[in-house]
Amino acid sequence: MPEAVAVADRATSQTSPTSPDRATLLEIYRRTVLINRTDERFRQLLMTGKLQIVYYPVRGQEVLSAAMMTALKPDDYLVTTYRGVHDQLAKGIPSKLLWAECAGRSTGTCKGKGGPMHITHPETGVMVTTGVVGSGLPIANGLALASQNRGDGKVTVVSFGDGATNIGAFHEAMNMAQLWKLPVIFLCQNNLFGEHTAYAAHTSVPSIVDRAASYGMKGVKTDGNDPVAMYETAKAAVDRARAGEGPTLIEAMTFRMLGHLFGADFSYVPKELTEAGIANDPVPRFRNRLLEMQVTESELAALEAKVEAEIDEAVEFALASPFPDVSELRIDVVKQELAA
Amino acid sequence: MSTQDQTMTAPAPAPAKVAKISFVEGLHMALDEAMGADENVIALGEDVGDAQGGGVFKITKGLSTKYGVNRVRATPISEQAIIGAAVGAALVGMRPVAEIMLMNFVTVAMDQIVNHAAKLRFMSGGQTHVPLVIRTTTGVGVGFGGQHSDMLEAWFAHVPGLKVVMASNPADAYGLLHSAIEDDDPVILIENILCYGIQGPAPTPGYRVPLGKAAITREGTDVSIISYGKAVLDALAVAERLAAEGVSVEVVDLRTIAPFDEATVLASVGKTGRAVIVHEAVKAYGTGAEMSSRIHEELFGQLHAPVQRVGGTYSPVPFSPALEKAWIHSQDQITAAVRRTLDWKKPR
Ligand SMILES: Cc1ncc(C[n+]2csc(CCOP(=O)(O)OP(=O)(O)O)c2C)c(N)n1
């Protein structure tokens, strides 16, 4: 059974200084729905052949990302991975630009030259998306180092999976960040699998967060599927980083409800785990919770309709956009071509 | 075609009392001046702070005292984290100069260099770029053996997005490092340990060596020797030796290995009709192969002889002094290669 399921829902009536208020919760929900529907739409288009890309589903991981990014300011930095659509949307990349980039169009964030695994959009703080497991952590340190030197008050978040914590770069980066008290947050999205390998078969400690202690770093394990718990954890880490108190390792427990990539085998996941994960689906659970908090059905439906319209428009825009001109091959390799 | 101008020529032959500096001083001066001029320039690497002795080779000596330990960061032994931090800082407009203590240790940081520094400008569609300098040192002849002596420039020259430079004298070291720091793309500056003590004419302040431009270090008419780094000194010695026999050798110091100054090289070889390429790195699959191929592609009909290459032996760098000396190119080998081009008889 995933630990995320075992962690009980926390009451929204809690009043810690980091608790989300009603407007914040609704904003987290909006981002959750945007991620959820976008992910669904990607899979639809892939299924019908309208889009042919390698896609890493984020189904099941919507809430943790929405809550984390809502705790940030728009100009804070984010470094994420190939499984990053949730992070990128939550951080604010406009749907149209994201869709166009994923479809390889010239109107995309990166003129179609990055693609789904390499999304960059500095305007919303998305500085790097990397396809190399674990390599974002050292880069996040550098972004945070720049903020520290400049005193610009920005915080950097770097997302990665549980599998990534076994890469050397994770350990080098954790040590360096704590040594230099960098304003960086290491966000481990523990979805219990690294590709096809289950957590216990790839990691020597019961919890990723245990590893923070090796670096003298603050580590917090939280239920990433609980918007309140996740937001509180995220906000506390952001506040610490902004106050110059250094990095935090967050282990956000979640569950990847689909295969490693779209269309991939999923049979290696024990049936009970999948069933528990589905029963614990964070998106309807969040919705019900809002209804219990006297948010009205029509308020939520309006919000959801708006999100759907945004995605409709984005998909249409992306598919109608032209592919980049072949001349783009030689552009942006370096600032200017020096010699052939 | 003359490709020489003020900035491109090697420092003029020293007049009677010209100030001299060492290679180390040239690098130090450039870094110091760049840090003084722009607070976005930061240095990071193992032992680079004054508390750690100012760097293993003293290039950064005094800088952490002058600019503070935030700008001159002595790092843990974490090559991936060093280059990664430099990449991240560069993405938001800083100009990090990262030191990798010895070139073999770039192997540890290859992901950051090849997958990130080199590609982020392209993959982001030009939204971000990485104005990063990686300084690293290496060299055959120090007795370091297999894991501390490799010249790995061909690896980096093969990756689009990276610039690779190597100086042969103190003024160029100064001018190239300045240009590398001012460049908006990642640059790898390779320093030969055996060059550090070399004395040469001091550069005038503001002296720059543009990236991508070679220098004609010695003019000649019979054969061109194309080289870079410490091997240029061997090329010059051979040119001197052959001049006594009436052979006129032109020496081209590439200074930037990638992108290589094809125009200058082709102009020189077009004039002499003969080319010998000399580098310290293993000859097989080296940068000489690329240059040789380009010369053949462009000048096939004009060549008086096939292009010759001289480089390191296809084996790990050995420890024993006797073997190490045999591993690296010798002036005799270069001389022999020049003679081969002079004596070449076209097969009929
Ligand atoms: C350095 C490296 N090794 C292997 C891979 C292939 N790979 C891609 S994703 C993945 C699993 C990563 O799992 P995890 O870090 O838990 O992230 P998740 O996909 O679950 O979000 C692997 C092995 C890679 N991209 N990079």
Short mmCIF file of N, CA and C and ligand atoms in Angstrom, two decimals, chain A residues 82-83 131-133 161-164 167 191 193-195 256 260, ligand 1:
data_model
loop_
_atom_site.label_atom_id
_atom_site.label_comp_id
_atom_site.label_asym_id
_atom_site.label_seq_id
_atom_site.Cartn_x
_atom_site.Cartn_y
_atom_site.Cartn_z
N TYR A 82 11.60 15.49 -17.42
CA TYR A 82 10.75 14.96 -18.49
C TYR A 82 9.32 14.77 -18.01
N ARG A 83 9.12 14.26 -16.78
CA ARG A 83 7.77 14.17 -16.23
C ARG A 83 7.50 15.52 -15.57
N GLY A 131 16.05 15.87 -19.32
CA GLY A 131 15.73 14.46 -19.55
C GLY A 131 16.75 13.54 -18.90
N VAL A 132 17.72 14.12 -18.23
CA VAL A 132 18.75 13.30 -17.59
C VAL A 132 18.44 13.22 -16.10
N VAL A 133 18.12 12.04 -15.66
CA VAL A 133 17.66 11.84 -14.28
C VAL A 133 18.66 12.42 -13.27
N GLY A 161 12.29 12.60 -9.22
CA GLY A 161 11.59 11.44 -8.69
C GLY A 161 12.39 10.72 -7.62
N ASP A 162 11.80 9.69 -7.06
CA ASP A 162 12.48 8.90 -6.04
C ASP A 162 13.72 8.22 -6.63
N GLY A 163 13.61 7.77 -7.88
CA GLY A 163 14.74 7.09 -8.51
C GLY A 163 15.96 7.99 -8.64
N ALA A 164 15.70 9.27 -8.82
CA ALA A 164 16.79 10.24 -9.04
C ALA A 164 17.68 10.39 -7.82
N ILE A 167 21.29 8.90 -7.87
CA ILE A 167 22.32 9.43 -8.78
C ILE A 167 23.32 10.23 -7.97
N ASN A 191 6.79 8.79 -6.28
CA ASN A 191 5.64 8.09 -6.85
C ASN A 191 5.82 6.58 -6.79
N PHE A 193 7.90 4.49 -7.86
CA PHE A 193 8.58 3.74 -8.92
C PHE A 193 9.59 4.61 -9.66
N GLY A 194 10.69 3.99 -10.04
CA GLY A 194 11.62 4.60 -10.98
C GLY A 194 11.54 3.73 -12.23
N GLU A 195 10.91 4.24 -13.24
CA GLU A 195 10.54 3.43 -14.40
C GLU A 195 9.81 2.17 -13.93
N ARG A 256 2.02 7.26 -9.03
CA ARG A 256 1.91 7.43 -10.48
C ARG A 256 0.84 6.47 -10.96
N HIS A 260 5.15 4.36 -16.85
CA HIS A 260 6.25 5.32 -16.85
C HIS A 260 6.08 6.32 -17.99
C1 LIG C 1 20.99 9.46 -16.04
C2 LIG C 1 19.79 8.74 -16.59
N1 LIG C 1 19.71 7.39 -16.46
C3 LIG C 1 18.62 6.74 -16.93
C4 LIG C 1 17.61 7.41 -17.56
C5 LIG C 1 16.38 6.65 -18.11
N2 LIG C 1 15.24 6.95 -17.22
C6 LIG C 1 14.33 7.89 -17.57
S1 LIG C 1 13.20 8.11 -16.39
C7 LIG C 1 13.85 6.93 -15.41
C8 LIG C 1 13.23 6.62 -14.07
C9 LIG C 1 13.36 7.74 -13.12
O1 LIG C 1 12.56 7.52 -12.00
P1 LIG C 1 12.25 8.64 -10.94
O2 LIG C 1 13.46 9.46 -10.67
O3 LIG C 1 11.64 7.98 -9.77
O4 LIG C 1 11.23 9.62 -11.64
P2 LIG C 1 9.76 9.40 -12.20
O5 LIG C 1 9.89 9.00 -13.64
O6 LIG C 1 9.13 8.37 -11.35
O7 LIG C 1 9.09 10.71 -12.10
C10 LIG C 1 14.98 6.38 -16.01
C11 LIG C 1 15.78 5.30 -15.43
C12 LIG C 1 17.75 8.80 -17.71
N3 LIG C 1 16.82 9.54 -18.33
N4 LIG C 1 18.82 9.44 -17.18
#
